[in-house]
Amino acid sequence: MKKAIVLLSGGLDSATSAAIAVSQGYDTIALSFRYGQKHAKELEIAQNLAPKLGIKEHFVIDVNLSLWGGSSLTDNNLAIPQEGVNPQIIPSTYVPGRNTVFIAIALSLAEAASAEAIYLGINAVDYSGYPDCRPEYLQAFQNLANLSSKVGIEGKTPQLIAPLINLSKVDIIKKALSLNVPIDETWSCYQGGEIPCGVCDSCRIRNEALKQLGISN
Amino acid sequence: MKKAIVLLSGGLDSATSAAIAVSQGYDTIALSFRYGQKHAKELEIAQNLAPKLGIKEHFVIDVNLSLWGGSSLTDNNLAIPQEGVNPQIIPSTYVPGRNTVFIAIALSLAEAASAEAIYLGINAVDYSGYPDCRPEYLQAFQNLANLSSKVGIEGKTPQLIAPLINLSKVDIIKKALSLNVPIDETWSCYQGGEIPCGVCDSCRIRNEALKQLGISN
């Protein structure tokens, strides 16, 4: 059976991307990261979600990017912004190198597991302006992957697939609903409390889209 | 003072690459990986070497690629080859995605620490045929780095520098000697015993070069 790796953060986007991989007939292996984020909530959520999405196996790997901080998601001295999305700036929630590290580790797993695809929940429309969520970034990573690996030399590089990259958040939610993703069991909030904060960028973007669709959050 | 990250495995090549960075006036931060390699010897060696090479700070980060194995360096069920280098095949010591993961993590640190360069000990001449030691691989990674980061958007992407990439092992040793690298305190062996095994590819390549230069190993 053809295999895919899905990066699963526990958020709405990665859950939807994972559901798409499963719906396309892949035997899926989820990969989540303990990267030094301030809260463990998203990992609990990811572990709860994986079997419900039809995922067969789930790795959680440590790679502690908080050793050098540089982001309000990993550095306790920096507060997570609450004032709303400003499309002109890259916010402090940007984690230096995070997607590059995550995709690199996914390539390692994909090669070891003979997976032919890596599904990513990244999105270039309703997002926070992160440079590592753009199509040209992903294309450059595919070029690198083709050169980096033993399987690449054999012409069997895993393909990086970002099925949500050009969708609005509204369209992502519609896609999630069509695939029976348990949206209310996903966690997009940058904070780690009992309920989502409602004021971080991630909550604001999600809640605005849910509101447009007439869904309560 | 301008800063550089140096990837330090404890081997001859990475020690020489680090010494070059220091000799070029960089304030250097070393980065080593506990990646699930079978022995901790190389990390002890790296920690001993760093201050002797003039390195100011040293991070050791966990990223356990042995979770999925796929290499005789990380998988206890696979023996490290001892029969000598065969240039026609990529040996089992190849670790899927390893250099891509290491360089990705180095880019994260470089961005957080505002370093302008990342020094790598990779070498495309006297090596084991790994695909992720080739100049075209490194060029593709630089292209990715330029697109991936906040500093990239600002035109200040750290530069990937592989000063040994086109040198023979003999020339690397000459360079190391000229920079007073304590060669006898480096560890290139894939095994982790008290003394180098002498028969793994890494020992064979190193010892052949030392012999050509009339240096005992």
Short mmCIF file of C-alpha atoms in Angstrom, two decimals:
data_model
loop_
_atom_site.label_atom_id
_atom_site.label_comp_id
_atom_site.label_asym_id
_atom_site.label_seq_id
_atom_site.Cartn_x
_atom_site.Cartn_y
_atom_site.Cartn_z
CA MET A 1 0.00 0.00 0.00
CA LYS A 2 1.33 3.46 -0.85
CA LYS A 3 2.50 5.40 2.19
CA ALA A 4 2.46 9.08 3.15
CA ILE A 5 3.87 11.07 6.05
CA VAL A 6 1.55 13.77 7.43
CA LEU A 7 2.80 16.58 9.63
CA LEU A 8 0.25 16.85 12.40
CA SER A 9 0.30 19.79 14.80
CA GLY A 10 -3.21 19.29 16.13
CA GLY A 11 -4.47 22.40 14.36
CA LEU A 12 -7.30 22.63 11.88
CA ASP A 13 -5.06 22.88 8.82
CA SER A 14 -2.81 19.92 9.56
CA ALA A 15 -5.80 17.76 10.54
CA THR A 16 -7.47 18.62 7.23
CA SER A 17 -4.30 17.93 5.27
CA ALA A 18 -4.01 14.56 7.05
CA ALA A 19 -7.64 13.72 6.27
CA ILE A 20 -6.97 14.49 2.60
CA ALA A 21 -4.00 12.08 2.57
CA VAL A 22 -6.13 9.32 4.14
CA SER A 23 -8.98 10.02 1.70
CA GLN A 24 -6.57 9.60 -1.19
CA GLY A 25 -5.78 6.05 -0.16
CA TYR A 26 -2.47 6.50 1.58
CA ASP A 27 -1.35 4.43 4.50
CA THR A 28 -0.46 7.42 6.68
CA ILE A 29 2.18 7.97 9.35
CA ALA A 30 1.79 11.14 11.41
CA LEU A 31 4.74 13.15 12.67
CA SER A 32 4.51 15.74 15.45
CA PHE A 33 7.19 17.81 17.11
CA ARG A 34 8.03 18.70 20.69
CA TYR A 35 9.99 21.72 19.51
CA GLY A 36 10.07 23.73 22.72
CA GLN A 37 6.65 25.31 22.23
CA LYS A 38 5.34 26.88 25.42
CA HIS A 39 2.47 24.44 25.86
CA ALA A 40 1.95 20.71 25.34
CA LYS A 41 -1.72 21.15 24.48
CA GLU A 42 -1.27 20.78 20.73
CA LEU A 43 0.60 17.48 21.18
CA GLU A 44 -2.17 16.04 23.35
CA ILE A 45 -4.64 17.14 20.70
CA ALA A 46 -2.57 15.61 17.89
CA GLN A 47 -2.33 12.29 19.73
CA ASN A 48 -6.08 12.28 20.26
CA LEU A 49 -6.80 13.23 16.64
CA ALA A 50 -4.49 10.79 14.84
CA PRO A 51 -6.58 7.61 15.24
CA LYS A 52 -9.81 9.51 14.57
CA LEU A 53 -8.39 10.67 11.24
CA GLY A 54 -7.51 7.11 10.23
CA ILE A 55 -3.78 7.47 10.79
CA LYS A 56 -1.95 4.19 11.38
CA GLU A 57 1.20 5.24 13.20
CA HIS A 58 2.31 8.41 14.99
CA PHE A 59 5.80 9.61 15.85
CA VAL A 60 6.44 12.50 18.23
CA ILE A 61 10.02 13.70 18.04
CA ASP A 62 11.97 16.14 20.21
CA VAL A 63 13.87 18.97 18.58
CA ASN A 64 14.16 21.75 21.10
CA LEU A 65 14.33 25.00 19.14
CA SER A 66 13.68 26.93 22.37
CA LEU A 67 17.38 26.38 23.18
CA TRP A 68 17.96 29.56 21.17
CA GLY A 69 14.48 31.09 21.23
CA GLY A 70 13.81 33.88 18.79
CA SER A 71 10.02 33.44 18.81
CA SER A 72 7.12 34.26 21.10
CA LEU A 73 6.00 30.63 20.67
CA THR A 74 9.20 29.28 22.23
CA ASP A 75 10.64 32.08 24.38
CA ASN A 76 9.01 32.73 27.76
CA ASN A 77 10.36 36.27 27.72
CA LEU A 78 8.27 37.16 24.65
CA ALA A 79 4.49 37.54 24.86
CA ILE A 80 2.25 36.16 22.13
CA PRO A 81 0.68 39.13 20.27
CA GLN A 82 -3.03 39.70 20.89
CA GLU A 83 -3.70 42.89 18.98
CA GLY A 84 -4.73 41.29 15.69
CA VAL A 85 -3.15 40.37 12.36
CA ASN A 86 -0.99 43.00 10.67
CA PRO A 87 -0.29 41.83 7.12
CA GLN A 88 2.66 44.23 6.79
CA ILE A 89 4.90 42.46 9.30
CA ILE A 90 6.11 38.98 10.10
CA PRO A 91 4.87 38.53 13.68
CA SER A 92 6.91 37.38 16.69
CA THR A 93 5.16 33.99 16.50
CA TYR A 94 7.41 33.21 13.53
CA VAL A 95 9.86 30.50 14.71
CA PRO A 96 13.21 30.75 12.91
CA GLY A 97 13.67 27.77 10.64
CA ARG A 98 10.75 25.80 12.06
CA ASN A 99 9.13 24.57 8.86
CA THR A 100 12.53 23.83 7.34
CA VAL A 101 13.44 21.69 10.37
CA PHE A 102 10.04 19.94 10.34
CA ILE A 103 10.11 19.13 6.63
CA ALA A 104 13.75 17.98 6.84
CA ILE A 105 12.83 15.53 9.60
CA ALA A 106 9.79 14.40 7.60
CA LEU A 107 12.08 13.69 4.64
CA SER A 108 14.24 11.51 6.89
CA LEU A 109 11.22 9.52 8.05
CA ALA A 110 9.76 9.31 4.54
CA GLU A 111 12.96 7.88 3.15
CA ALA A 112 13.36 5.36 6.00
CA ALA A 113 9.70 4.30 5.72
CA SER A 114 9.65 4.27 1.89
CA ALA A 115 6.83 6.81 1.82
CA GLU A 116 6.13 8.50 -1.49
CA ALA A 117 4.50 11.68 -0.22
CA ILE A 118 4.67 14.18 2.63
CA TYR A 119 1.46 16.09 3.35
CA LEU A 120 1.80 19.55 4.81
CA GLY A 121 -0.91 21.82 6.20
CA ILE A 122 0.84 25.03 5.20
CA ASN A 123 -1.26 27.75 3.69
CA ALA A 124 -0.31 30.94 1.88
CA VAL A 125 -3.65 32.76 1.93
CA ASP A 126 -5.14 33.27 5.39
CA TYR A 127 -1.96 32.98 7.36
CA SER A 128 0.40 35.10 9.41
CA GLY A 129 2.86 36.13 6.71
CA TYR A 130 5.46 33.49 7.49
CA PRO A 131 8.04 33.21 4.68
CA ASP A 132 8.12 29.41 4.99
CA CYS A 133 4.49 29.00 3.95
CA ARG A 134 4.88 30.21 0.36
CA PRO A 135 4.70 28.08 -2.80
CA GLU A 136 8.17 29.15 -3.94
CA TYR A 137 9.58 27.96 -0.61
CA LEU A 138 7.99 24.58 -1.09
CA GLN A 139 9.28 24.31 -4.66
CA ALA A 140 12.81 25.06 -3.45
CA PHE A 141 12.47 22.34 -0.81
CA GLN A 142 11.36 19.83 -3.44
CA ASN A 143 14.45 20.70 -5.48
CA LEU A 144 16.60 20.13 -2.42
CA ALA A 145 14.89 16.84 -1.59
CA ASN A 146 15.53 15.55 -5.11
CA LEU A 147 19.26 16.09 -4.59
CA SER A 148 19.61 15.18 -0.93
CA SER A 149 18.74 11.56 -0.70
CA LYS A 150 19.60 8.06 -1.77
CA VAL A 151 15.99 7.64 -2.96
CA GLY A 152 16.35 10.94 -4.85
CA ILE A 153 19.30 9.56 -6.81
CA GLU A 154 17.10 6.57 -7.60
CA GLY A 155 14.36 8.94 -8.86
CA LYS A 156 11.97 8.17 -6.01
CA THR A 157 12.05 11.32 -3.91
CA PRO A 158 9.01 11.76 -1.66
CA GLN A 159 6.78 14.51 -3.03
CA LEU A 160 5.95 17.50 -0.83
CA ILE A 161 2.20 18.04 -1.07
CA ALA A 162 0.49 21.07 0.45
CA PRO A 163 -3.15 20.58 -0.50
CA LEU A 164 -4.31 23.71 1.35
CA ILE A 165 -1.64 26.10 0.17
CA ASN A 166 -3.92 28.16 -2.07
CA LEU A 167 -7.16 27.80 -0.08
CA SER A 168 -8.76 30.46 2.07
CA LYS A 169 -9.49 29.50 5.68
CA VAL A 170 -13.19 29.33 4.76
CA ASP A 171 -12.43 26.82 2.02
CA ILE A 172 -10.20 24.81 4.37
CA ILE A 173 -13.08 24.51 6.84
CA LYS A 174 -15.45 23.44 4.03
CA LYS A 175 -12.92 20.80 3.02
CA ALA A 176 -12.57 19.66 6.64
CA LEU A 177 -16.34 19.34 6.99
CA SER A 178 -16.59 17.32 3.80
CA LEU A 179 -14.03 14.85 5.18
CA ASN A 180 -15.63 14.63 8.64
CA VAL A 181 -12.66 16.16 10.40
CA PRO A 182 -13.75 16.74 14.03
CA ILE A 183 -13.09 20.48 13.84
CA ASP A 184 -14.10 21.08 17.45
CA GLU A 185 -11.40 18.63 18.57
CA THR A 186 -8.62 20.49 16.74
CA TRP A 187 -6.59 23.19 18.47
CA SER A 188 -5.29 26.21 16.53
CA CYS A 189 -4.66 28.58 19.45
CA TYR A 190 -1.10 29.71 20.12
CA GLN A 191 -1.84 29.64 23.85
CA GLY A 192 -2.29 26.45 25.85
CA GLY A 193 -5.17 27.03 28.25
CA GLU A 194 -8.38 25.07 28.74
CA ILE A 195 -10.16 27.02 26.01
CA PRO A 196 -8.72 28.94 23.02
CA CYS A 197 -7.71 32.52 23.86
CA GLY A 198 -9.66 34.01 20.95
CA VAL A 199 -7.23 36.91 20.49
CA CYS A 200 -4.02 35.43 19.06
CA ASP A 201 -3.61 35.62 15.26
CA SER A 202 -4.38 31.95 14.84
CA CYS A 203 -7.64 32.16 16.84
CA ARG A 204 -8.67 35.34 15.02
CA ILE A 205 -8.15 33.86 11.54
CA ARG A 206 -9.94 30.64 12.48
CA ASN A 207 -12.84 32.32 14.27
CA GLU A 208 -13.42 34.81 11.47
CA ALA A 209 -13.74 31.95 8.97
CA LEU A 210 -16.03 29.92 11.24
CA LYS A 211 -18.20 33.02 11.69
CA GLN A 212 -18.44 33.51 7.92
CA LEU A 213 -19.69 29.94 7.65
CA GLY A 214 -22.15 30.38 10.49
CA ILE A 215 -20.39 27.83 12.71
CA SER A 216 -19.95 28.57 16.38
CA ASN A 217 -16.45 28.14 17.77
CA MET B 1 31.72 40.87 15.98
CA LYS B 2 30.57 38.77 13.05
CA LYS B 3 29.21 35.38 14.07
CA ALA B 4 29.24 31.91 12.51
CA ILE B 5 27.68 28.60 13.39
CA VAL B 6 29.92 25.56 12.98
CA LEU B 7 28.58 22.02 12.80
CA LEU B 8 30.91 19.99 15.00
CA SER B 9 30.75 16.22 14.99
CA GLY B 10 34.11 15.66 16.63
CA GLY B 11 35.59 14.32 13.41
CA LEU B 12 38.65 15.61 11.60
CA ASP B 13 36.67 17.40 8.88
CA SER B 14 34.27 19.31 11.11
CA ALA B 15 37.11 20.28 13.48
CA THR B 16 39.10 21.65 10.53
CA SER B 17 36.06 23.49 9.18
CA ALA B 18 35.53 25.03 12.64
CA ALA B 19 39.18 26.05 12.87
CA ILE B 20 38.86 27.78 9.49
CA ALA B 21 35.82 29.75 10.74
CA VAL B 22 37.73 30.85 13.85
CA SER B 23 40.81 31.75 11.76
CA GLN B 24 38.63 33.99 9.58
CA GLY B 25 37.67 36.11 12.54
CA TYR B 26 34.23 34.76 13.33
CA ASP B 27 32.81 34.57 16.79
CA THR B 28 31.81 30.91 16.54
CA ILE B 29 28.98 28.89 18.03
CA ALA B 30 29.29 25.10 17.68
CA LEU B 31 26.30 22.85 17.14
CA SER B 32 26.37 19.08 17.68
CA PHE B 33 23.62 16.49 17.44
CA ARG B 34 22.52 13.60 19.59
CA TYR B 35 20.74 12.03 16.62
CA GLY B 36 20.49 8.45 17.81
CA GLN B 37 23.97 7.45 16.73
CA LYS B 38 25.05 4.18 18.32
CA HIS B 39 27.79 5.71 20.45
CA ALA B 40 28.22 8.92 22.43
CA LYS B 41 31.97 9.01 21.80
CA GLU B 42 31.82 11.67 19.09
CA LEU B 43 29.83 14.02 21.34
CA GLU B 44 32.36 13.69 24.17
CA ILE B 45 35.08 14.41 21.64
CA ALA B 46 33.20 17.44 20.25
CA GLN B 47 32.73 18.87 23.73
CA ASN B 48 36.43 18.44 24.47
CA LEU B 49 37.47 19.95 21.14
CA ALA B 50 35.24 23.04 21.08
CA PRO B 51 37.20 25.20 23.55
CA LYS B 52 40.53 24.04 22.11
CA LEU B 53 39.43 25.28 18.70
CA GLY B 54 38.54 28.72 20.08
CA ILE B 55 34.78 28.19 19.97
CA LYS B 56 32.82 30.44 22.33
CA GLU B 57 29.55 28.57 22.81
CA HIS B 58 28.39 25.01 22.11
CA PHE B 59 24.87 23.64 21.73
CA VAL B 60 24.11 19.90 21.72
CA ILE B 61 20.59 19.20 20.50
CA ASP B 62 18.55 16.00 20.48
CA VAL B 63 16.87 14.88 17.27
CA ASN B 64 16.47 11.14 17.45
CA LEU B 65 16.56 9.85 13.88
CA SER B 66 16.99 6.31 15.22
CA LEU B 67 13.22 6.33 15.88
CA TRP B 68 12.91 5.14 12.29
CA GLY B 69 16.41 3.80 11.69
CA GLY B 70 17.38 3.14 8.10
CA SER B 71 21.13 3.36 8.70
CA SER B 72 23.84 1.21 10.21
CA LEU B 73 24.89 4.26 12.23
CA THR B 74 21.55 4.43 14.04
CA ASP B 75 20.02 0.96 13.82
CA ASN B 76 21.36 -1.73 16.16
CA ASN B 77 20.13 -4.42 13.79
CA LEU B 78 22.49 -3.24 11.04
CA ALA B 79 26.25 -3.79 11.29
CA ILE B 80 28.68 -1.06 10.23
CA PRO B 81 30.48 -2.25 7.06
CA GLN B 82 34.13 -3.20 7.50
CA GLU B 83 35.07 -4.51 4.07
CA GLY B 84 36.31 -1.22 2.61
CA VAL B 85 35.00 1.64 0.47
CA ASN B 86 33.06 0.71 -2.67
CA PRO B 87 32.64 3.87 -4.75
CA GLN B 88 29.79 2.29 -6.75
CA ILE B 89 27.29 2.16 -3.89
CA ILE B 90 25.92 4.41 -1.17
CA PRO B 91 26.84 2.48 1.99
CA SER B 92 24.53 1.54 4.86
CA THR B 93 26.19 4.24 6.99
CA TYR B 94 24.17 6.78 4.98
CA VAL B 95 21.55 8.22 7.38
CA PRO B 96 18.35 9.26 5.54
CA GLY B 97 18.02 13.03 5.62
CA ARG B 98 20.74 13.56 8.21
CA ASN B 99 22.59 16.48 6.65
CA THR B 100 19.30 18.11 5.64
CA VAL B 101 18.09 17.91 9.25
CA PHE B 102 21.41 19.18 10.63
CA ILE B 103 21.63 22.13 8.25
CA ALA B 104 17.96 23.01 8.81
CA ILE B 105 18.57 23.16 12.59
CA ALA B 106 21.73 25.20 12.00
CA LEU B 107 19.68 27.69 9.96
CA SER B 108 17.27 28.04 12.88
CA LEU B 109 20.13 28.76 15.29
CA ALA B 110 21.87 31.07 12.82
CA GLU B 111 18.75 33.16 12.37
CA ALA B 112 18.04 33.33 16.12
CA ALA B 113 21.67 34.22 16.89
CA SER B 114 22.05 36.65 13.95
CA ALA B 115 24.95 34.65 12.55
CA GLU B 116 25.98 35.39 8.98
CA ALA B 117 27.58 32.07 8.11
CA ILE B 118 27.25 28.34 8.73
CA TYR B 119 30.45 26.31 8.37
CA LEU B 120 30.08 22.69 7.29
CA GLY B 121 32.74 19.98 7.17
CA ILE B 122 31.18 18.17 4.23
CA ASN B 123 33.49 16.94 1.53
CA ALA B 124 32.80 15.63 -1.96
CA VAL B 125 36.18 14.09 -2.78
CA ASP B 126 37.39 11.47 -0.29
CA TYR B 127 34.02 10.57 1.15
CA SER B 128 31.57 7.70 1.21
CA GLY B 129 29.38 8.66 -1.74
CA TYR B 130 26.63 10.31 0.31
CA PRO B 131 24.29 12.37 -1.91
CA ASP B 132 24.06 15.13 0.70
CA CYS B 133 27.76 15.98 0.46
CA ARG B 134 27.68 17.31 -3.11
CA PRO B 135 28.10 20.95 -4.20
CA GLU B 136 24.76 20.92 -6.05
CA TYR B 137 23.04 19.80 -2.85
CA LEU B 138 24.56 22.69 -0.96
CA GLN B 139 23.57 25.19 -3.67
CA ALA B 140 19.97 23.95 -3.50
CA PHE B 141 20.01 24.38 0.27
CA GLN B 142 21.26 27.96 -0.09
CA ASN B 143 18.39 28.67 -2.48
CA LEU B 144 15.96 27.25 0.06
CA ALA B 145 17.51 29.24 2.91
CA ASN B 146 17.13 32.46 0.96
CA LEU B 147 13.38 31.82 0.70
CA SER B 148 12.70 30.26 4.08
CA SER B 149 13.44 32.91 6.58
CA LYS B 150 12.59 36.32 7.89
CA VAL B 151 16.26 37.27 7.55
CA GLY B 152 16.15 35.91 3.98
CA ILE B 153 13.35 38.31 3.09
CA GLU B 154 15.52 41.06 4.55
CA GLY B 155 18.43 39.94 2.32
CA LYS B 156 20.55 38.65 5.20
CA THR B 157 20.37 34.89 4.82
CA PRO B 158 23.23 33.05 6.54
CA GLN B 159 25.64 31.70 3.96
CA LEU B 160 26.37 27.96 3.86
CA ILE B 161 30.13 27.58 3.65
CA ALA B 162 31.80 24.22 3.07
CA PRO B 163 35.49 25.09 2.96
CA LEU B 164 36.59 21.46 2.51
CA ILE B 165 34.11 20.43 -0.13
CA ASN B 166 36.64 20.16 -2.95
CA LEU B 167 39.68 19.10 -0.93
CA SER B 168 41.19 15.63 -0.79
CA LYS B 169 41.58 14.10 2.67
CA VAL B 170 45.33 14.71 2.40
CA ASP B 171 44.71 18.40 1.78
CA ILE B 172 42.25 18.54 4.67
CA ILE B 173 44.90 17.15 7.00
CA LYS B 174 47.45 19.66 5.71
CA LYS B 175 44.94 22.44 6.37
CA ALA B 176 44.24 21.06 9.86
CA LEU B 177 47.97 20.97 10.66
CA SER B 178 48.42 24.55 9.46
CA LEU B 179 45.67 25.66 11.86
CA ASN B 180 46.97 23.64 14.81
CA VAL B 181 43.90 21.41 14.97
CA PRO B 182 44.72 18.65 17.50
CA ILE B 183 44.18 15.88 14.95
CA ASP B 184 44.90 13.12 17.46
CA GLU B 185 42.04 14.41 19.63
CA THR B 186 39.47 14.18 16.81
CA TRP B 187 37.37 11.06 16.27
CA SER B 188 36.35 9.97 12.77
CA CYS B 189 35.55 6.30 13.49
CA TYR B 190 31.97 5.12 13.01
CA GLN B 191 32.39 2.81 16.00
CA GLY B 192 32.58 4.04 19.58
CA GLY B 193 35.27 1.99 21.33
CA GLU B 194 38.37 3.10 23.20
CA ILE B 195 40.42 3.26 20.01
CA PRO B 196 39.31 3.66 16.37
CA CYS B 197 38.34 0.38 14.69
CA GLY B 198 40.56 0.99 11.66
CA VAL B 199 38.27 -0.89 9.28
CA CYS B 200 35.12 1.25 8.84
CA ASP B 201 35.07 3.49 5.73
CA SER B 202 35.76 6.59 7.79
CA CYS B 203 38.85 5.07 9.47
CA ARG B 204 40.11 3.71 6.14
CA ILE B 205 39.86 7.06 4.35
CA ARG B 206 41.48 8.92 7.26
CA ASN B 207 44.27 6.42 7.83
CA GLU B 208 45.17 6.21 4.16
CA ALA B 209 45.60 10.00 4.05
CA LEU B 210 47.63 10.08 7.27
CA LYS B 211 49.86 7.34 5.87
CA GLN B 212 50.43 9.31 2.64
CA LEU B 213 51.58 12.23 4.78
CA GLY B 214 53.84 10.03 6.91
CA ILE B 215 51.81 10.68 10.08
CA SER B 216 51.09 7.80 12.44
CA ASN B 217 47.46 7.33 13.48
#
